[in-house]
Short mmCIF file of C-alpha atoms in Angstrom, two decimals:
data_model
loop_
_atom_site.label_atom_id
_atom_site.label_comp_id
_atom_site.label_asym_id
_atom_site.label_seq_id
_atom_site.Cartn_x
_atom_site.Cartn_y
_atom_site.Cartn_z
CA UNK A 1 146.38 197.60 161.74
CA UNK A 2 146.23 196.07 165.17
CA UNK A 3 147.84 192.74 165.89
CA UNK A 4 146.21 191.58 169.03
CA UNK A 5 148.91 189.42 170.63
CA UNK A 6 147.83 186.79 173.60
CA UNK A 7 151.02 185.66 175.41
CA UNK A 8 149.48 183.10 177.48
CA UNK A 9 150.45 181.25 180.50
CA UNK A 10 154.01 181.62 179.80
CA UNK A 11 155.97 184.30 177.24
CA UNK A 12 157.74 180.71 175.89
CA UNK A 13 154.65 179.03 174.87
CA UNK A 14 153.64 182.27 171.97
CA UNK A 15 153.06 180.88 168.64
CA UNK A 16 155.32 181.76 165.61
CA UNK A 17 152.90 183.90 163.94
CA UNK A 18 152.46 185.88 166.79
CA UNK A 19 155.94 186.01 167.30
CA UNK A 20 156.49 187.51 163.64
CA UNK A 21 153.95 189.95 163.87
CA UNK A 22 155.66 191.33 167.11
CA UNK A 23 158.77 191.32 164.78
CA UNK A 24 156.77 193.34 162.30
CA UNK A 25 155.15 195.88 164.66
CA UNK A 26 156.34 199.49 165.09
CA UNK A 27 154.84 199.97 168.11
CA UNK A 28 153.98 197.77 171.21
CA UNK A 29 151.12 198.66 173.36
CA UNK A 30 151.68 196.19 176.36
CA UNK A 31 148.24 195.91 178.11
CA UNK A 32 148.46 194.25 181.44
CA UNK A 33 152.49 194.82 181.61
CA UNK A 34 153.90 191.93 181.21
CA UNK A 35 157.72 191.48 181.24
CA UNK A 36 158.73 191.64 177.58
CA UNK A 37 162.69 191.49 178.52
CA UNK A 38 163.27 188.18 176.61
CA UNK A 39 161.93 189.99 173.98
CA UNK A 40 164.36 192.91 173.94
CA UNK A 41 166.46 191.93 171.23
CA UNK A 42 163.79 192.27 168.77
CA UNK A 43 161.99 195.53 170.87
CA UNK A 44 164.85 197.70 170.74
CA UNK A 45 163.90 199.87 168.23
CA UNK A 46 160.01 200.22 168.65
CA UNK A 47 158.29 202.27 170.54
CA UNK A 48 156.60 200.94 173.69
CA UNK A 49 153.23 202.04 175.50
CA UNK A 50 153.06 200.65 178.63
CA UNK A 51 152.28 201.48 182.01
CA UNK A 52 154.98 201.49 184.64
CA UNK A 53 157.87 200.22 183.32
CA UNK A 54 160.88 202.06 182.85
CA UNK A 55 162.52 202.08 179.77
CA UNK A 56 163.86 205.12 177.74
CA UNK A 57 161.63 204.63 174.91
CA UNK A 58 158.16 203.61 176.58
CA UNK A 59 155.79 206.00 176.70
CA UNK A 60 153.86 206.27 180.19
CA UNK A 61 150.26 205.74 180.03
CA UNK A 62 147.41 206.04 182.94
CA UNK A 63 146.84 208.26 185.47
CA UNK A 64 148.79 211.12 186.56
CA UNK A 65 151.00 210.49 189.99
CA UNK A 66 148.90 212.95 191.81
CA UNK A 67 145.71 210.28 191.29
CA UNK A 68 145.57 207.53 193.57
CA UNK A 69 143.47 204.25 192.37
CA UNK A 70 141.55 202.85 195.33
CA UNK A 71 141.79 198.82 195.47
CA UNK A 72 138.15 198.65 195.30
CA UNK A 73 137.42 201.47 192.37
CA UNK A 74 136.69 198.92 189.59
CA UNK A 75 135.48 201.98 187.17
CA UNK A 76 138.72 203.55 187.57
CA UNK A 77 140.98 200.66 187.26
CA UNK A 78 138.25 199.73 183.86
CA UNK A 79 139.35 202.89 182.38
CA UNK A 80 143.22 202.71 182.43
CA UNK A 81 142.79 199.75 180.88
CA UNK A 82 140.03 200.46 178.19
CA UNK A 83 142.68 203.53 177.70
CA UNK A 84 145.41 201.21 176.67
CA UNK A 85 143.25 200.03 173.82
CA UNK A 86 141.92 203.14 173.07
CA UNK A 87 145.44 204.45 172.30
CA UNK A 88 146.15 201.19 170.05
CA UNK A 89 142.91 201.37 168.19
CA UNK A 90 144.24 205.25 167.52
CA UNK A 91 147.22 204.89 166.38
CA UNK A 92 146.74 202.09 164.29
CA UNK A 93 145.49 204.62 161.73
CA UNK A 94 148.95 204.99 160.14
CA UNK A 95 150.82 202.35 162.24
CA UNK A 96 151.76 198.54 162.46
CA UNK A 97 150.14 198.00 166.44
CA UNK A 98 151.40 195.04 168.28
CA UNK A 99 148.63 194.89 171.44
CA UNK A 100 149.85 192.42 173.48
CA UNK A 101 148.48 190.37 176.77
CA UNK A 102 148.27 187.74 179.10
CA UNK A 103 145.54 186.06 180.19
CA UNK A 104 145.27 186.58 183.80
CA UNK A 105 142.06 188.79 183.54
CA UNK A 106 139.97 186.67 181.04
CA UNK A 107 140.84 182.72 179.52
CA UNK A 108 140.39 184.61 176.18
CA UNK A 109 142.57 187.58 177.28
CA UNK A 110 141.12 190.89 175.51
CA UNK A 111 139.41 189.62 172.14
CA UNK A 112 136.35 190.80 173.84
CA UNK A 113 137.29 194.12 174.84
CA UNK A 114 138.94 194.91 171.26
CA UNK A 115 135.74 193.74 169.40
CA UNK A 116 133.15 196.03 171.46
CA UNK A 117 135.62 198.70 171.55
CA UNK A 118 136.48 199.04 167.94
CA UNK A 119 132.87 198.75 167.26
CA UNK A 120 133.03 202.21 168.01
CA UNK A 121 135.03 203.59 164.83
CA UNK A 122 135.51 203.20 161.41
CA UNK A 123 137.68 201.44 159.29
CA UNK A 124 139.54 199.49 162.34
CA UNK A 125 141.03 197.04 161.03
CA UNK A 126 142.65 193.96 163.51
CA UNK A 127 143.77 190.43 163.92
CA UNK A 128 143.81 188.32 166.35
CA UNK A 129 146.75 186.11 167.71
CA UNK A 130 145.88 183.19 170.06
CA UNK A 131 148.54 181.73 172.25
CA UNK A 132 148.42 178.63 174.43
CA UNK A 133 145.17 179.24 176.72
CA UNK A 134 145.77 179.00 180.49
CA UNK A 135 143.35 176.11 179.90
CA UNK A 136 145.74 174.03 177.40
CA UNK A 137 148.84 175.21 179.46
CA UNK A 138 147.22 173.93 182.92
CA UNK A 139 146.10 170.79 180.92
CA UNK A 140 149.03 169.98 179.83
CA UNK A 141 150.65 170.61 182.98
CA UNK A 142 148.65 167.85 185.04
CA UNK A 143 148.67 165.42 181.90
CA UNK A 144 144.79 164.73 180.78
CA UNK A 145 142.38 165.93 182.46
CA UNK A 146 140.24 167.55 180.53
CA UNK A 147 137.65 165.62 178.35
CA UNK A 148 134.32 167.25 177.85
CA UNK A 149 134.74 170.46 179.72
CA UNK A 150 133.35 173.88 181.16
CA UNK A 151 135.45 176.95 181.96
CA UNK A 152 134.11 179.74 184.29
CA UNK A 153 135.61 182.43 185.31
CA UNK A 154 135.36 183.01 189.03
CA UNK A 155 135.76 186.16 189.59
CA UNK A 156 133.72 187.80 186.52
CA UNK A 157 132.44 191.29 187.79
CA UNK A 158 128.92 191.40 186.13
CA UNK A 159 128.35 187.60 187.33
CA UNK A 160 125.89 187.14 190.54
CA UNK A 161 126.20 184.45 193.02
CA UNK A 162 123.49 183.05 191.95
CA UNK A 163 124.19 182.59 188.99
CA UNK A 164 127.91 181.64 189.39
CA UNK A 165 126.62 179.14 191.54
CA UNK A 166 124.21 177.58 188.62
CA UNK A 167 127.07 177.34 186.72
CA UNK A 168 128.85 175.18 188.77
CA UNK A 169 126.04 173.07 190.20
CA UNK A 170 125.14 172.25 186.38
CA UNK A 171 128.59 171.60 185.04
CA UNK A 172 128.87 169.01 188.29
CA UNK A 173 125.68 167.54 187.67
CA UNK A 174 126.28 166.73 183.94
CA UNK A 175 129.84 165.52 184.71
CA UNK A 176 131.84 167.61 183.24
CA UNK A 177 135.32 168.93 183.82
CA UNK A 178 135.71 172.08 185.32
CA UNK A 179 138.55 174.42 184.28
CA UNK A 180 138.14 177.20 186.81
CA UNK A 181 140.27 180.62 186.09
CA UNK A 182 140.96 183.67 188.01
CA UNK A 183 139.77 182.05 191.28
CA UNK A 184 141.03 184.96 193.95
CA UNK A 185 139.43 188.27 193.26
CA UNK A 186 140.94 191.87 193.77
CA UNK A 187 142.87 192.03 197.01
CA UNK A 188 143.12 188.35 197.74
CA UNK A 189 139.13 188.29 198.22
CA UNK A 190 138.25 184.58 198.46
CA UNK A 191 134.31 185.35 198.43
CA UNK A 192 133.79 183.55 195.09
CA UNK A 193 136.20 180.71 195.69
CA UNK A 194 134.30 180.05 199.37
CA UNK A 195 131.41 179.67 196.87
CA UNK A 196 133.11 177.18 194.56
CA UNK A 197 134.30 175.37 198.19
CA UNK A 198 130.34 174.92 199.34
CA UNK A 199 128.88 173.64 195.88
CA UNK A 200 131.31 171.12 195.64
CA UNK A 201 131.45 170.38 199.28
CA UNK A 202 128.04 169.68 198.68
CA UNK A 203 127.87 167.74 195.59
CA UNK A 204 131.21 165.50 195.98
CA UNK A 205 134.46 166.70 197.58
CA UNK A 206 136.39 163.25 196.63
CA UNK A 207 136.78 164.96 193.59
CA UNK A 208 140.05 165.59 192.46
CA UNK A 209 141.67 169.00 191.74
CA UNK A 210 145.07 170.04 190.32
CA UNK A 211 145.91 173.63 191.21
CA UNK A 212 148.71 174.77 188.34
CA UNK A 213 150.64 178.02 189.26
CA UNK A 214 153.45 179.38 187.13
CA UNK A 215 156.88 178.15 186.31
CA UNK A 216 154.82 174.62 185.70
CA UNK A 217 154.27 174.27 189.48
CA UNK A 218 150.74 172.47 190.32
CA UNK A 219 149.53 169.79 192.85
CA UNK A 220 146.81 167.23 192.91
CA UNK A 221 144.75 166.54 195.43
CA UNK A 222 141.00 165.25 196.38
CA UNK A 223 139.04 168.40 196.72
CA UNK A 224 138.69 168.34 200.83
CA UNK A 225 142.09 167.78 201.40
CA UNK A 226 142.85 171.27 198.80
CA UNK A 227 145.34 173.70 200.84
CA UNK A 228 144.24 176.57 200.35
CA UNK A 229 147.30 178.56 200.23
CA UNK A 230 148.66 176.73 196.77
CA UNK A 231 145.18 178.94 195.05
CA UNK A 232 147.07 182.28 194.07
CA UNK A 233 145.40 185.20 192.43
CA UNK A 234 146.91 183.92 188.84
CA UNK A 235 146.46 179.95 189.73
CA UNK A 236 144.17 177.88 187.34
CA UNK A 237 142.47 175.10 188.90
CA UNK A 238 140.88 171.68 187.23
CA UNK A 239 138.15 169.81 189.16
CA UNK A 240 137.99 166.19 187.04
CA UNK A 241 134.44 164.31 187.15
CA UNK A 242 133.70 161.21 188.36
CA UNK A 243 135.94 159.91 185.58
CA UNK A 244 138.94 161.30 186.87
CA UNK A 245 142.11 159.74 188.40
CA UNK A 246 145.62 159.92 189.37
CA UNK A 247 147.90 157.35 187.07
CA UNK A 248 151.51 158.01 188.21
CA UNK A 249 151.99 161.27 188.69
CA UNK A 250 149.34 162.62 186.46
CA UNK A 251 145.51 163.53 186.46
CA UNK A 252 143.34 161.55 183.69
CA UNK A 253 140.07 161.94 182.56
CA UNK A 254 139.73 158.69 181.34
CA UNK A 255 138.80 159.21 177.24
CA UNK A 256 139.50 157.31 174.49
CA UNK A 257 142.32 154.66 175.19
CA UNK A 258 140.47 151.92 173.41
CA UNK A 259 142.67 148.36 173.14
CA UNK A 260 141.68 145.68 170.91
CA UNK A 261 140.22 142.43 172.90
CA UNK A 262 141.30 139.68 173.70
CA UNK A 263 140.61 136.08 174.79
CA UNK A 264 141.07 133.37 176.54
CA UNK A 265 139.33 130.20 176.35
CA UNK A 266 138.13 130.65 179.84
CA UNK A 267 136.41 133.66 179.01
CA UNK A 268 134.61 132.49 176.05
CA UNK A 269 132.96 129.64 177.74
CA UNK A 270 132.53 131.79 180.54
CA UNK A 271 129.96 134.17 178.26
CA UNK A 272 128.51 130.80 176.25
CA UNK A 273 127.03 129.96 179.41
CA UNK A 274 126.04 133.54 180.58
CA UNK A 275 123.98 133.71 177.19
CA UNK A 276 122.24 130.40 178.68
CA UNK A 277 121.50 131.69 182.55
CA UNK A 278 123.94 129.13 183.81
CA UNK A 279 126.36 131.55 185.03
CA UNK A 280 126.28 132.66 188.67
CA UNK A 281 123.80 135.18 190.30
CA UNK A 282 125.52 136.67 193.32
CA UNK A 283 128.18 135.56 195.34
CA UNK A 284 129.19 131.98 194.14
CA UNK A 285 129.53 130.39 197.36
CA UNK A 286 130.85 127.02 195.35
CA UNK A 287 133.72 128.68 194.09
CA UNK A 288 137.15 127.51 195.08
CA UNK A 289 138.79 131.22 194.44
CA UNK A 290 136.14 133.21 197.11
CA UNK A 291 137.09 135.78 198.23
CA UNK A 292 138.98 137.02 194.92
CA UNK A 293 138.12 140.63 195.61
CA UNK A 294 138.67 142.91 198.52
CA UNK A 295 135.39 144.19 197.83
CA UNK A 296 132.84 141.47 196.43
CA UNK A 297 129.44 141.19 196.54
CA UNK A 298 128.52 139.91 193.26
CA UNK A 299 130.29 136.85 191.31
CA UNK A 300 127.99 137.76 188.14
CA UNK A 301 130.85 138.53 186.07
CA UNK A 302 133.76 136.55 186.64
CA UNK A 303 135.29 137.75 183.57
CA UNK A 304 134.89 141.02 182.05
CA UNK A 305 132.64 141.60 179.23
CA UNK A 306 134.67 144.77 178.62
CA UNK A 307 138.10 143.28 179.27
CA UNK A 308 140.61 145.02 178.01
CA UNK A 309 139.04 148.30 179.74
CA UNK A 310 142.33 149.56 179.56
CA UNK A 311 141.15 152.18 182.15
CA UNK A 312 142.98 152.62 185.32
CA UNK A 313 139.89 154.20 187.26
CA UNK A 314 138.36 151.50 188.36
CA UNK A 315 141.75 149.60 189.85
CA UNK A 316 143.43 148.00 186.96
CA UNK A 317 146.61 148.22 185.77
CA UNK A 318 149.16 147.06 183.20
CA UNK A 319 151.82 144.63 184.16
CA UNK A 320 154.41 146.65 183.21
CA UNK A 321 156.33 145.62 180.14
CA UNK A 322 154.59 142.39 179.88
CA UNK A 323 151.35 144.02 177.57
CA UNK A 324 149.04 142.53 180.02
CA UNK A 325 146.38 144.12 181.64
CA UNK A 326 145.70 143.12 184.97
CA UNK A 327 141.85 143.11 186.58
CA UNK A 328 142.72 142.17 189.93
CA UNK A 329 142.74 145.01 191.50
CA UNK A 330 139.74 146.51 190.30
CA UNK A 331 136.09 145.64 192.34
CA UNK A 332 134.09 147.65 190.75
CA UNK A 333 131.87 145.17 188.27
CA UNK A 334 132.34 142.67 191.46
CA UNK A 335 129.60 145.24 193.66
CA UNK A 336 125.97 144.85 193.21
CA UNK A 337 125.03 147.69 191.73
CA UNK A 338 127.41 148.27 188.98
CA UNK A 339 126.83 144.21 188.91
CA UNK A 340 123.35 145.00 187.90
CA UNK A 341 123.50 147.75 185.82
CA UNK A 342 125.62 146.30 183.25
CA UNK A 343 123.69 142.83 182.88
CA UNK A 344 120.71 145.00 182.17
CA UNK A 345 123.17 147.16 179.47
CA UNK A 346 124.29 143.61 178.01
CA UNK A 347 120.65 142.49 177.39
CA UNK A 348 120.91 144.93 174.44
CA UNK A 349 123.98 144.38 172.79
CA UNK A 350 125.50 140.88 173.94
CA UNK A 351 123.47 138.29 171.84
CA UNK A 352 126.19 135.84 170.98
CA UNK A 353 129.74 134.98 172.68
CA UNK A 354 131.68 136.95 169.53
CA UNK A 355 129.60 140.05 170.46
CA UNK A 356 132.44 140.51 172.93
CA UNK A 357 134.64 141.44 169.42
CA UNK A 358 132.38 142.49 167.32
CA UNK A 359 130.63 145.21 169.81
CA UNK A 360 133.76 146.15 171.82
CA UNK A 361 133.21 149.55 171.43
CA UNK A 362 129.13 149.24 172.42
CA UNK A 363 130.46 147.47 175.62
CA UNK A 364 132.88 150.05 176.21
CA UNK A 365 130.08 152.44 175.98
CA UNK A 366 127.83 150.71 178.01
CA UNK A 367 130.81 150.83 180.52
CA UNK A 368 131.59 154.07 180.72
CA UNK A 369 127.16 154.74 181.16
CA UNK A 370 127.64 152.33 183.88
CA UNK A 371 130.28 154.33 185.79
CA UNK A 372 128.65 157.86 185.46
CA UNK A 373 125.30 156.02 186.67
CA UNK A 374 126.99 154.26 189.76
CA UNK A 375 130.45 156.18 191.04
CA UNK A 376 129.90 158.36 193.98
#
């Protein structure tokens, strides 16, 4: 039996199943040698296949001294590798196997491998352990910014420029998140991660990026302003969408924060006399308040039809420990376009004045088609 073990991002973060059948194993093939010490309580009497590490009762696996790897031989460095599962799927025959990995190589670490490999024999018979993906770890890091997602692998061998940079173009264009893994390539080549530069460069570098390294270091940036130097071979990056923000000291991908609305007797006879035309078109020249925006070109919607947004994107903010959320900060539904995208939306769904309670979660829809449509 084979217990394929994925350590993750960090040897802390492995689940308690996976840390049982480690318990259980008599012998420990470690696959991309990672340092099991904090383990060693509960290692000391297996046997242990690994590759380099010196311990009385590991077993050394690989090439002989004598045979030199060259940085750029990927068909040699494939086969020590495929070697180290070999051996497990061998002697799990008559043995309790413990493979274990990280996932520096592959978001999935070696499922893959194990699957096509054992495909090969008979009667192999293995289970699968996940532990917390680089993409949950680096998530969790930078707070929330992940919502609907896509994770590429940079540097994937059998993956052309062309069509890595497909990949990217499309996930940009249908705003998604992008979880990006294994961004340097063998030898600290940056080829593929100059490509990632130029598509974005191209579509929107305002985006923002967190780049999470280990020990739960990251930063955030806007993509142009990225420094280079914080991307390491075994970094994980997240590019948000046009969605994404920094609140605090955090990255959101603004989601599903929904609060329940509420009024003010302003607002409501505000919206009566929307429903009737008598509200203004434009700026409202008449109005005592002008300018009430740094940026205002529209007075259209003097109150907010999706108020409480409750999302910090667009400017607003809560009052801290009042439970008030403040608008006045936020300019977005004050610009012309947005202006007029949303009082075409609200021809469709705003047909009386408690349509702003009843179809709260329509208006926050229509909101959130609104941004996507008009955010640069």
């Amino acid at each position: 039996m084979i217990n394929l073990i994925s350590m993750g991002s960090d040897i802390g973060n492995i689940t308690i199943n996976a840390f049982n059948a480690i318990i259980e194993a008599d012998i420990i093939v470690n696959y991309d040698n990672i340092d099991l010490s904090d383990l060693d309580t509960y290692l000391k009497d297996k046997e242990i296949i690994s590759n380099g590490l010196e311990k009385s009762n590991e077993v050394i696996v690989g090439l002989d001294e004598s045979e030199s790897i060259e940085e750029n031989d990927i068909y040699s460095k494939l086969e020590e590798s495929y070697s180290k599962i070999e051996l497990a799927i061998s002697r799990s025959q008559d043995n309790n196997v413990a493979l274990i990995c990280s996932n520096r190589s592959n978001i999935y670490g070696i499922a893959n491998l194990l699957i096509q490999m054992s495909s090969k024999y008979n009667d192999v018979e293995f289970k699968i352990y996940p532990a917390v993906s680089p993409i949950d770890y680096s998530s969790a890091v930078l707070g929330a910014p992940l919502n609907d997602f896509v994770a590429i692998d940079l540097n994937n061998p059998l993956v052309s420029d062309k069509e890595l940079k497909n990949k990217i173009r499309l996930a940009l264009k249908n705003d998604f998140a992008l979880f990006i893994h294994n961004p340097i390539g063998d030898s600290g080549d940056k080829a593929n991660f100059n490509i990632l530069k130029e598509v974005i460069d191209d579509f929107n570098n305002e985006l923002l990026v967190g780049i999470v390294n280990e020990g739960y270091r990251y930063e955030i940036s806007k993509f142009n302003d990225i420094n280079d130097e914080s991307v390491k071979e075994n970094s994980s990056l997240i590019i948000g969408n046009k969605l994404t923000h920094k609140l605090e000291d955090y990255m959101v991908t603004s989601s599903d924060y929904i609060v329940k609305p509420k009024f003010i007797s302003q607002n409501i006879d505000f919206f009566e006399r929307y429903l009737k035309d008598e509200t203004p078109k434009g700026l409202d020249y008449d109005c005592e308040y002008l300018p009430c925006h740094k940026e205002l070109e529209a007075c259209d919607f003097c109150y907010c039809p999706f108020y409480p947004c409750a999302d910090g994107l667009t400017g607003g903010e809560w009052i801290k420990d009042k439970d008030v959320w403040s608008c006045q900060h936020c300019d977005w539904i004050h610009l012309e376009e947005p202006c007029q995208a949303v009082r075409k939306g609200l021809e469709d769904i705003l047909e009386d004045k408690n349509d702003l309670k009843s179809k709260h979660m329509e208006l926050l829809k229509l909101r959130r088609e609104c941004l996507l449509k008009t955010l640069k």
